[in-house]
């Protein structure tokens, strides 16, 4: 029976091309807009290499140093001293790693250039400084070599890891382990070369990575009793259920740390530490709380689905008025009301399915065409940013299925009420309808 319904639905769709086209476009655009939001959020929050532990991570991107007399405060990243006293000593997490935001490092040092020792050609470079645990926390794909070791980090030995593109720019090849490169006229020894990282990986994206112990501007800070500096902290929990325990231990460490301070006290502000999802939402709008933003974007997605459904309901009502006589004739030949309703719903289901496929394709076209706007970082706008999209960032079928199911339900509802009203018309009235 349903096979026959689909055959009839296809015939009706080809006969009513204007209605079918509008219906398909409305459904496709609705799903495309929802999918764009979902893919962007998925790319920034799912476990994708190198950031393979996003669901188990807590982030501490900054510190608040407040005067005890409440006459002033400083809000910045964390100092090496604060990291050492409050985070490296944590017992609950599986691992604690530390790095710098390239934007902040550029603010402290200025433009950074790399070149061959004695070479004339130099390349503007995005640099991230980290500790040795950084290479355990994040899963980079090494082409040659590996990250610098804990002993290198603690000793302040000048080691560097290059991205594949940066290695090719400087040397014309990637097999450059144990060679030297100049970073702002300071010689570093190359310990590894990694495949290029997409800027969508905002926690780890850079051209080169160096130990932060090699940069005096990072390690030698004195602001607000040396509470704030240039560092941010990544905390890896054994499992997400440990987040409350970690937060509790962090608070204990903070209170103990404050007993050693005279003029200032260190405080967590704005919901710190963040989960990855909270961090992404805060980047979208730092003025709003993450859970409020989540509701806002969910509401936007729902509106993207509801508005076309309402419009399609009016379109379906207009079409059903034209089909009143057809329904009357079919009722006269014995078709019951449920049969007529089922057929019309199957027709709309076919149109919705076609619109859903078109919407999925359109969402990928929009993401690829607008990737710089949708997924580009909010820093280094004067540099060439690599907004590379891997398949695992783009393919998010669970979200598509959810959006498609919601869209099907809304479209079926938009079709059900018009056909339900139409089938209430008596046979005589329906046949005589013009």
Short mmCIF file of C-alpha atoms in Angstrom, two decimals, residues 40 78 97 157 172 263-264 387 416 429:
data_model
loop_
_atom_site.label_atom_id
_atom_site.label_comp_id
_atom_site.label_asym_id
_atom_site.label_seq_id
_atom_site.Cartn_x
_atom_site.Cartn_y
_atom_site.Cartn_z
CA UNK A 40 30.43 24.49 13.70
CA UNK A 78 48.33 32.93 34.82
CA UNK A 97 49.49 20.72 30.91
CA UNK A 157 66.89 23.93 26.53
CA UNK A 172 62.12 23.00 1.61
CA UNK A 263 48.30 42.72 48.90
CA UNK A 264 46.36 40.60 46.40
CA UNK A 387 41.17 26.86 8.47
CA UNK A 416 -1.77 17.00 8.96
CA UNK A 429 -19.68 19.42 -0.82
#
